[in-house]
mmCIF file of C-alpha atoms and ligand atoms in Angstrom:
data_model
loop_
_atom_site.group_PDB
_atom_site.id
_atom_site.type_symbol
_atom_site.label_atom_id
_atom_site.label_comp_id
_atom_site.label_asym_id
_atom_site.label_seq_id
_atom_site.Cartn_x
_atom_site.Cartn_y
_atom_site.Cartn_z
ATOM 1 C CA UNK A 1 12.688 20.825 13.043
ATOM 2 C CA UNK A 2 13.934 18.933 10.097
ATOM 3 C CA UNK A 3 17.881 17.620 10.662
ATOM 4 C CA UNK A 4 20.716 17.005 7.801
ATOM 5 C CA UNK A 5 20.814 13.645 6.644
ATOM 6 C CA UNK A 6 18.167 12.583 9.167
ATOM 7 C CA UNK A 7 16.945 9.097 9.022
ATOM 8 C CA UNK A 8 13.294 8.350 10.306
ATOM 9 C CA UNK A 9 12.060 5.144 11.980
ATOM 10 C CA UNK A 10 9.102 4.223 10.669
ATOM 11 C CA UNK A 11 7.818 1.736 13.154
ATOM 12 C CA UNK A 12 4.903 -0.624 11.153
ATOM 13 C CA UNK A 13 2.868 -0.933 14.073
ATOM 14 C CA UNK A 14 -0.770 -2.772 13.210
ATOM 15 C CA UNK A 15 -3.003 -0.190 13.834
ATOM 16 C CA UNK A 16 -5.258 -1.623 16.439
ATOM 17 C CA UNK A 17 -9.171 -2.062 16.001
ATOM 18 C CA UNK A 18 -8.645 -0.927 12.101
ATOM 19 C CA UNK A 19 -11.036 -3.889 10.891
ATOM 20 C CA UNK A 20 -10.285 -2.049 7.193
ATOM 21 C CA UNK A 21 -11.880 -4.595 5.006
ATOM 22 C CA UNK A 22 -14.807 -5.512 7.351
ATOM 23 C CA UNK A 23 -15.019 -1.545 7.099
ATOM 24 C CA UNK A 24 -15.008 -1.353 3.593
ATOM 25 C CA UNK A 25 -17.290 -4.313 2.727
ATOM 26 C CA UNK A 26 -19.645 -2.890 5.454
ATOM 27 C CA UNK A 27 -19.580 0.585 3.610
ATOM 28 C CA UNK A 28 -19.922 -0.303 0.114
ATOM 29 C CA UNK A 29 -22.671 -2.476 1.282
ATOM 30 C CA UNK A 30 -24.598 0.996 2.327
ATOM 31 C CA UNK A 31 -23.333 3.148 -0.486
ATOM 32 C CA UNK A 32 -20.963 4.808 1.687
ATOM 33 C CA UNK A 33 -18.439 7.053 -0.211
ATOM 34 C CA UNK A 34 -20.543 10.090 -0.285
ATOM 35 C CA UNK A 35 -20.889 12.589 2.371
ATOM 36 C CA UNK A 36 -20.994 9.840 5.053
ATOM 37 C CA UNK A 37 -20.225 11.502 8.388
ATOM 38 C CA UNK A 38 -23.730 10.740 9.816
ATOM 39 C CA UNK A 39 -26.104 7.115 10.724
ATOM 40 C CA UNK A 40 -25.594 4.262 8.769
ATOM 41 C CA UNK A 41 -26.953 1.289 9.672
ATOM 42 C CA UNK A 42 -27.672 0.487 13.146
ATOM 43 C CA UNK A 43 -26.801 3.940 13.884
ATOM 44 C CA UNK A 44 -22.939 3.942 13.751
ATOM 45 C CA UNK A 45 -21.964 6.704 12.835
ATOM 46 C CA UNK A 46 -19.350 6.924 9.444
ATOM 47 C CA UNK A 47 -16.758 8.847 8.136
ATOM 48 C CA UNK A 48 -14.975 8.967 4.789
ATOM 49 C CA UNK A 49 -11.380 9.957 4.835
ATOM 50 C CA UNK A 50 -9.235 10.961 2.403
ATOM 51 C CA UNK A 51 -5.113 9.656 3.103
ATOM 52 C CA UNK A 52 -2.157 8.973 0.813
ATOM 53 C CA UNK A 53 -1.649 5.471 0.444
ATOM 54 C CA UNK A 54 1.767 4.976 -0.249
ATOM 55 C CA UNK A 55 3.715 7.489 2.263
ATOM 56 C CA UNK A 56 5.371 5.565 4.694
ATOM 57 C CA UNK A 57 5.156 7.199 8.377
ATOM 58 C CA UNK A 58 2.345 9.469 6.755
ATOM 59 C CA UNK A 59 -0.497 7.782 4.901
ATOM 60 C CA UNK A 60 0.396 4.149 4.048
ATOM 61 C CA UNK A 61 -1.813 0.927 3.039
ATOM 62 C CA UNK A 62 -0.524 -1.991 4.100
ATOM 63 C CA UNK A 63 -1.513 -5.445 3.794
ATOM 64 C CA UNK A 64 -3.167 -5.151 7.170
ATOM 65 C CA UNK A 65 -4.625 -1.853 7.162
ATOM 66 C CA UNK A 66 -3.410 2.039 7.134
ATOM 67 C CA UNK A 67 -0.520 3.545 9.072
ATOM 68 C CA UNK A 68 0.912 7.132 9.550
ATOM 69 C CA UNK A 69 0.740 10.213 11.546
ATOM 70 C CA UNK A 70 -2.400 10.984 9.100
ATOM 71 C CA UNK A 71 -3.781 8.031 9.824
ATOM 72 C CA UNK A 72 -3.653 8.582 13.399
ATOM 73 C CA UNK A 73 -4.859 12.563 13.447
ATOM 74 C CA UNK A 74 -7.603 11.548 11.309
ATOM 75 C CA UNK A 75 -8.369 8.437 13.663
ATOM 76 C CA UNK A 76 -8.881 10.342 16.959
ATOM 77 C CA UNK A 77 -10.831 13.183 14.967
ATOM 78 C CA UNK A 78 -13.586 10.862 14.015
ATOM 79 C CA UNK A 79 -13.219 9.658 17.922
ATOM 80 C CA UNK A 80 -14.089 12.950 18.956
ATOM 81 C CA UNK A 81 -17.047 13.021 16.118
ATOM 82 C CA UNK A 82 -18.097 10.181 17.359
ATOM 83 C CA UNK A 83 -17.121 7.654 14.886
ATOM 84 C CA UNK A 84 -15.280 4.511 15.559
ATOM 85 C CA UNK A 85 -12.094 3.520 13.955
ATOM 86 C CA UNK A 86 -13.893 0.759 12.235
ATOM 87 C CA UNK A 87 -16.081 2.849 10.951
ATOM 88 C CA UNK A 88 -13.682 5.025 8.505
ATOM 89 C CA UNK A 89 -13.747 4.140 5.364
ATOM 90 C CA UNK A 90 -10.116 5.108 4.332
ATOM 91 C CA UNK A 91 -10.204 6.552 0.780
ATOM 92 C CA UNK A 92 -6.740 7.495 -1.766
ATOM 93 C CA UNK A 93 -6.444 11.226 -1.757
ATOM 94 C CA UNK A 94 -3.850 11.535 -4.448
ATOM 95 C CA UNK A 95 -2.460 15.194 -4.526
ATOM 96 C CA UNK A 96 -3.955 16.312 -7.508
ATOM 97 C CA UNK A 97 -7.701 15.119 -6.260
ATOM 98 C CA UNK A 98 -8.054 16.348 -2.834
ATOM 99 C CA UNK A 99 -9.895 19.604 -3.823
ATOM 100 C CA UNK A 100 -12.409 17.809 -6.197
ATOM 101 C CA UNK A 101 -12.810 15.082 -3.832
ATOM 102 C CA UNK A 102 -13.958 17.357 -1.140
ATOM 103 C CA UNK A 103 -16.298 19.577 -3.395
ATOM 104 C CA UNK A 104 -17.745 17.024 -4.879
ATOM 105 C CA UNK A 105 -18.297 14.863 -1.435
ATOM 106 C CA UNK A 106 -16.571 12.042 -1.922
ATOM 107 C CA UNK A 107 -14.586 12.437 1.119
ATOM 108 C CA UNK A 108 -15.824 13.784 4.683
ATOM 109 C CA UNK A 109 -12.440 15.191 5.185
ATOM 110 C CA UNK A 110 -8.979 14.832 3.996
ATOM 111 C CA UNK A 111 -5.380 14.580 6.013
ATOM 112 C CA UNK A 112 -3.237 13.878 3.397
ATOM 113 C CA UNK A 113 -0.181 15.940 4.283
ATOM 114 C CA UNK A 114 -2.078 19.077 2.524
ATOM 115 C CA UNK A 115 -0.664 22.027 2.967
ATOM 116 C CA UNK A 116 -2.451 25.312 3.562
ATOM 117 C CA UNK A 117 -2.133 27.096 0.910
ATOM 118 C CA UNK A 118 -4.349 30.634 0.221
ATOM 119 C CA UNK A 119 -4.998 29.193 -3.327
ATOM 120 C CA UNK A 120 -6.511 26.468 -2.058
ATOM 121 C CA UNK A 121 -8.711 28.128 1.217
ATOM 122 C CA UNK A 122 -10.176 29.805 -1.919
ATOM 123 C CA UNK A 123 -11.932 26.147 -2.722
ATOM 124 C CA UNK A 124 -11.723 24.286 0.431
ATOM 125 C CA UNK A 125 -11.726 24.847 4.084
ATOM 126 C CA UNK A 126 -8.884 23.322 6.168
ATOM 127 C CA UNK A 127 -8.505 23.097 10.157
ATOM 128 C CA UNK A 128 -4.770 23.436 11.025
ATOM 129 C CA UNK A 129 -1.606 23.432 10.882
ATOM 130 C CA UNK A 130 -1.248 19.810 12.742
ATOM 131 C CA UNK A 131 2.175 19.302 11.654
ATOM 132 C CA UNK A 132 4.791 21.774 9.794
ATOM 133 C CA UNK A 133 7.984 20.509 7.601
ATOM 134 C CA UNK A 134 9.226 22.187 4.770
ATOM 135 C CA UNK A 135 10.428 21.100 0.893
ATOM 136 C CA UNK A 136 13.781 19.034 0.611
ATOM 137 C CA UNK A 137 15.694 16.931 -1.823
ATOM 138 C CA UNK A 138 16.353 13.019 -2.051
ATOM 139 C CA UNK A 139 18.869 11.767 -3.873
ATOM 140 C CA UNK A 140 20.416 8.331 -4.922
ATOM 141 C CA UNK A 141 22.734 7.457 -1.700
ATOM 142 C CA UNK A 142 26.134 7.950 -3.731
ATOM 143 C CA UNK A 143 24.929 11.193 -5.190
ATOM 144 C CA UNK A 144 27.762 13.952 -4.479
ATOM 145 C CA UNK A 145 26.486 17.038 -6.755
ATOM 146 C CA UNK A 146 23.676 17.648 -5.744
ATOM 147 C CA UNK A 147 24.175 19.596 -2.159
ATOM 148 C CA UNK A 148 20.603 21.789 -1.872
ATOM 149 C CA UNK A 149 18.462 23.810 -4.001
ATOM 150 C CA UNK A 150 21.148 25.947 -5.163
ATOM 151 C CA UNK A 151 23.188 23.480 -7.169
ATOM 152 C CA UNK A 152 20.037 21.663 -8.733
ATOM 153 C CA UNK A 153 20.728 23.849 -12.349
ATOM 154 C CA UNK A 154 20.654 21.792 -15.082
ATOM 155 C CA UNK A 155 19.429 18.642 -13.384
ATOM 156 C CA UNK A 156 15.908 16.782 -13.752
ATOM 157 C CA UNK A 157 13.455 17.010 -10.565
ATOM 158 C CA UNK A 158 10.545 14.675 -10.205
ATOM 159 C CA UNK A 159 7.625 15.867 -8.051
ATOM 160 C CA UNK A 160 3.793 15.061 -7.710
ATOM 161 C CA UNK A 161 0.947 16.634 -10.221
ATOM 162 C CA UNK A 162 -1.172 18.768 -7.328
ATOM 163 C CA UNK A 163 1.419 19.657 -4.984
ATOM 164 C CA UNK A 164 2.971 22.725 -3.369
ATOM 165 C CA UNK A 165 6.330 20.781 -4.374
ATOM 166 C CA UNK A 166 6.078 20.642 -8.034
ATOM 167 C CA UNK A 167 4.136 24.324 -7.773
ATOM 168 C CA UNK A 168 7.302 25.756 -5.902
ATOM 169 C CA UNK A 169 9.874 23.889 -8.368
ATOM 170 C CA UNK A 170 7.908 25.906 -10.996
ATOM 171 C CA UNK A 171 8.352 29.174 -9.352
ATOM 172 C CA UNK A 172 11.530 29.167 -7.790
ATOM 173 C CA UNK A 173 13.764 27.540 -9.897
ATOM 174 C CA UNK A 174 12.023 28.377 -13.488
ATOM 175 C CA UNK A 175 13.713 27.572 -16.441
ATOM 176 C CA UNK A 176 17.060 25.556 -14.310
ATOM 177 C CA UNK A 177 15.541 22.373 -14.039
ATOM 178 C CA UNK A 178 13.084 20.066 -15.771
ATOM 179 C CA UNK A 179 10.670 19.127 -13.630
ATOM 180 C CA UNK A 180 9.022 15.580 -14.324
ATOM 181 C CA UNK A 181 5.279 15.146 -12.676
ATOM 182 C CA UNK A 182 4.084 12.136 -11.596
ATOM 183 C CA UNK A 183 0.838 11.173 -10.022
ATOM 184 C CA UNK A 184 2.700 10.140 -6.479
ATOM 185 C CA UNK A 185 5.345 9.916 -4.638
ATOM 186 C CA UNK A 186 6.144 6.371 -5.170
ATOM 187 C CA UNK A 187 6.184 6.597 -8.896
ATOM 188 C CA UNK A 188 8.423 9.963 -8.713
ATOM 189 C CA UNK A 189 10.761 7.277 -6.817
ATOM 190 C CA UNK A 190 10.689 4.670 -9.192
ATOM 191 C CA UNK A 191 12.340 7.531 -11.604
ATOM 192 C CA UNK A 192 14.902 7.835 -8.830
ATOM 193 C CA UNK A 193 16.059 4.358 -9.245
ATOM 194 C CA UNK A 194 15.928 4.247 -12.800
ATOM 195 C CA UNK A 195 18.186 6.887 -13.500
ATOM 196 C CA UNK A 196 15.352 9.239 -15.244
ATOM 197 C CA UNK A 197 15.660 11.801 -12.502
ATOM 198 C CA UNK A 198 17.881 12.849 -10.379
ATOM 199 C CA UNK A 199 16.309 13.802 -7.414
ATOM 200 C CA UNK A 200 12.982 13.325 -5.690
ATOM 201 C CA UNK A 201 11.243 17.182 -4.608
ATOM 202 C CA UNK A 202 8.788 17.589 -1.539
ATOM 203 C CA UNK A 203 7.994 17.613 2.119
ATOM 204 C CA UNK A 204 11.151 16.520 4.332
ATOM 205 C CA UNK A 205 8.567 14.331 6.397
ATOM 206 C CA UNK A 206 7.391 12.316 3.523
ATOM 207 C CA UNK A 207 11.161 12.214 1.580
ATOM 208 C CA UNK A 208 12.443 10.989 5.226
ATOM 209 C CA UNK A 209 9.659 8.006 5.343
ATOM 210 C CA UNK A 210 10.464 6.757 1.414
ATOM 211 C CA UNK A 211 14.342 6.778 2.458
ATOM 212 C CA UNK A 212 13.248 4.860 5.329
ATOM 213 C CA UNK A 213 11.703 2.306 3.957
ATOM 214 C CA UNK A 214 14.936 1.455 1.778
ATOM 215 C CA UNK A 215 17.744 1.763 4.675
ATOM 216 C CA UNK A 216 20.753 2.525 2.683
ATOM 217 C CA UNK A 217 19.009 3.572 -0.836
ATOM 218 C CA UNK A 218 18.422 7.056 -0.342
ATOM 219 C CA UNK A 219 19.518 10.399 1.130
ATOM 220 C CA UNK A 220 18.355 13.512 2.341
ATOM 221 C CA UNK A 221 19.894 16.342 1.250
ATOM 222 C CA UNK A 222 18.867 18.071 4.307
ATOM 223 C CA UNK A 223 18.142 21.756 3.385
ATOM 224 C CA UNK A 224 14.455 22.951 3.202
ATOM 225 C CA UNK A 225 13.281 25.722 0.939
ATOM 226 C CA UNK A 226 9.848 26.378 1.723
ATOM 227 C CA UNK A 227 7.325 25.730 5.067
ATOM 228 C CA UNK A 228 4.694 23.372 4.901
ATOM 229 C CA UNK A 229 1.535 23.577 6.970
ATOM 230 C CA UNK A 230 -0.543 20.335 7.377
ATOM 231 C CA UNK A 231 -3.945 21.017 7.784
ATOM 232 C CA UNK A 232 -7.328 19.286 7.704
ATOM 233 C CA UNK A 233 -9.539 19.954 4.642
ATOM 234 C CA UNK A 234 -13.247 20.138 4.832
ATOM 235 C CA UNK A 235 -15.276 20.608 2.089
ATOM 236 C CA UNK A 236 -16.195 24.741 2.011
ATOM 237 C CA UNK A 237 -18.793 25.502 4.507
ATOM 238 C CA UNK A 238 -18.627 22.158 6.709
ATOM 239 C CA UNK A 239 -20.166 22.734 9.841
ATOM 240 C CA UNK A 240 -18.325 20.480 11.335
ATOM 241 C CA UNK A 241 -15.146 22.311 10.979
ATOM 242 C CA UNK A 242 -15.149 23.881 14.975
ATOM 243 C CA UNK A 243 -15.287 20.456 15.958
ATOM 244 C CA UNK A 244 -12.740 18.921 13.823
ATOM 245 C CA UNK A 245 -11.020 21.923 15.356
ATOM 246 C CA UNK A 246 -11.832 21.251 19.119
ATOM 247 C CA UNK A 247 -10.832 17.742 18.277
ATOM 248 C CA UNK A 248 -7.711 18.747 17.087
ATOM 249 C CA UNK A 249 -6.253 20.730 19.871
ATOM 250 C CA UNK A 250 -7.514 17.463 22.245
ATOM 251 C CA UNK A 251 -5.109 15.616 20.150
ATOM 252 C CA UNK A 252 -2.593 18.467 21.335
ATOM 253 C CA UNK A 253 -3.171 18.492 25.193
ATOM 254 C CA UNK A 254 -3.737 14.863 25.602
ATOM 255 C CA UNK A 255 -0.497 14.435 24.875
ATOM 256 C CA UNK A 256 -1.579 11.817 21.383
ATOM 257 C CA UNK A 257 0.163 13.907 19.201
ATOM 258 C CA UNK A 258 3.384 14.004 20.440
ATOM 259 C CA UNK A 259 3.366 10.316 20.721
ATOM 260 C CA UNK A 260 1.935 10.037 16.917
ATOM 261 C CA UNK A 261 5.063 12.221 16.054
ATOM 262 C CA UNK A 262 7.166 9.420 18.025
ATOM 263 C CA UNK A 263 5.704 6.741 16.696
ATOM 264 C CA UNK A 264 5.537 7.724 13.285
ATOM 265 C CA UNK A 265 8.148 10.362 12.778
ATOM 266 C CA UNK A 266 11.121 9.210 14.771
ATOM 267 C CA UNK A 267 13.448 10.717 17.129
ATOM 268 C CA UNK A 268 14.828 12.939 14.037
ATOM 269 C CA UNK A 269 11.884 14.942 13.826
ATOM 270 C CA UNK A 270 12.101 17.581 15.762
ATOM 271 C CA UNK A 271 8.844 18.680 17.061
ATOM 272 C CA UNK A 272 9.136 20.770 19.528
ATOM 273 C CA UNK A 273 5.542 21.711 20.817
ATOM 274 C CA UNK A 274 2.548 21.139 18.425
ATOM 275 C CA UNK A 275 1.997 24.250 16.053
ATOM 276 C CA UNK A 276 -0.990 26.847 17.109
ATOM 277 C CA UNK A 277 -4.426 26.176 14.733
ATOM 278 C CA UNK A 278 -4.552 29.350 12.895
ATOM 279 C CA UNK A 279 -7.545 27.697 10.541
ATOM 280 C CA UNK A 280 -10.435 26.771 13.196
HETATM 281 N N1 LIG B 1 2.485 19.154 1.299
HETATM 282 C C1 LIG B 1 2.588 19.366 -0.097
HETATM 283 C C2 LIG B 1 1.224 19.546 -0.746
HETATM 284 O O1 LIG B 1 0.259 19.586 -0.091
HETATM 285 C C3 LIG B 1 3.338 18.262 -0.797
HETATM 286 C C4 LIG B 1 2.959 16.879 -0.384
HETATM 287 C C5 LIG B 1 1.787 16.318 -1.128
HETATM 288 O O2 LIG B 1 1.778 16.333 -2.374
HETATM 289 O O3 LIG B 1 0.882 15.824 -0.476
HETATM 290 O O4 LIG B 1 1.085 19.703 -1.919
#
């Protein structure tokens, strides 16, 4: 699914229709930010939806709006709730947050590439997998040394506070590495350049997009050591989850997400079919 030293094209395509600060300003203006998914004024309908914002071919803000395969699964489920695109008010879902900020309604739901994990079904409900990758390593483009996750012994990892990443660095490789947390993905890369780490630890998909985004800089190392389920997450109990669900599998058969996965992913991912929703 995931190929050595693969090299994604993140095409920045203006996401149509996303009138984000008209959105915004419109939604602040009626309190939005709580558990929004019903009337507002004038009887469109609203959603609050929790994205990374700085996960390029994922969850990215841009000067002109939001762009990523997120983006675009979490787009066409609010279609299919009945909420127009200009009627999301996109919201940071930083790893560490996305459980609070679903129990405590901030968010309506969250596609942030969170993966399902049984620790977390235990506090929030998710509707998925929509896309599966699995943990890899990015390195400084002239890095020689460091060849997977069996020669990363005595080296420093950077991952993200919250994440299956940092949770798995933990776990598998215990007391080999020292394992610096940061609060996302583009700080962790900042460390990268700086010479404070030495490689970057999490999801191929989202390690492919930052090495995208600075041709040349960065490379995969190109062996994954865990799977990673995307899934939708609902706050516990949501009734809306069957049709988050139902919405989800029309992305499927309508053909939208394999040309999300195109669009945002690049020929190097390889797809295949879209996985089977085991959380519905
Ligand atoms: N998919 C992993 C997780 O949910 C890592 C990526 C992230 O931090 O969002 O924790």
């Amino acid at each position: 699914m995931i190929r050595k030293g693969q090299q994604m094209r993140v095409t920045r395509v203006l996401q149509a229709g996303v009138a984000v600060a008209a959105a915004v300003a419109l939604l602040s203006a009626c309190g939005g930010g709580g558990n929004s998914g019903n009337s507002g004024s004038g009887g469109d309908k609203k959603l609050t939806v929790g994205i990374k914002f700085d996960q390029p071919g994922l969850g990215l803000k841009t000067g002109s709006g939001y762009t990523g395969f997120d983006v675009d699964v979490a787009t066409f489920v609010a279609k299919e709730l009945g909420v127009d695109a200009k009627n999301i008010n996109w919201v940071e879902a930083k790893s560490a947050d996305r459980e609070s900020l679903l129990k405590k309604g901030d968010v309506d739901l969250i596609a942030a590439t969170y993966s399902i994990t049984d620790k977390r079904k235990a506090e929030v409900d998710f509707v998925g997998p929509y896309l599966v990758t699995g943990q890899d390593l990015l390195v400084k483009a002239g890095n020689t040394d460091i060849t997977g996750p069996e020669a990363v012994n005595g080296k420093k990892l950077c991952s993200v506070k919250g994440s299956t990443s940092a949770d798995n660095v933990k776990t598998k490789f215990a007391n080999q590495v020292q394992l610096q947390p940061f609060d996302g993905y583009s700080q962790c890369l900042g460390g990268l350049d700086s010479g404070t780490v030495d490689a970057l630890t999490t999801d191929a998909t989202i390690l492919a997009g930052l090495a995208t985004q600075h041709p040349g800089k960065y490379k995969l190392v190109g062996k994954v050591f865990s799977e990673e389920k995307y899934g939708i997450g609902l706050k516990k109990g949501d009734n809306r989850k069957a049709d988050v669900a139902k919405a989800v599998e029309k992305f499927y058969s309508s053909g939208e997400w394999k040309k999300a996965v195109e669009k945002n992913l690049g020929a190097d991912f390889k797809a295949g079919e879209p996985p089977a929703l085991t959380e519905k």
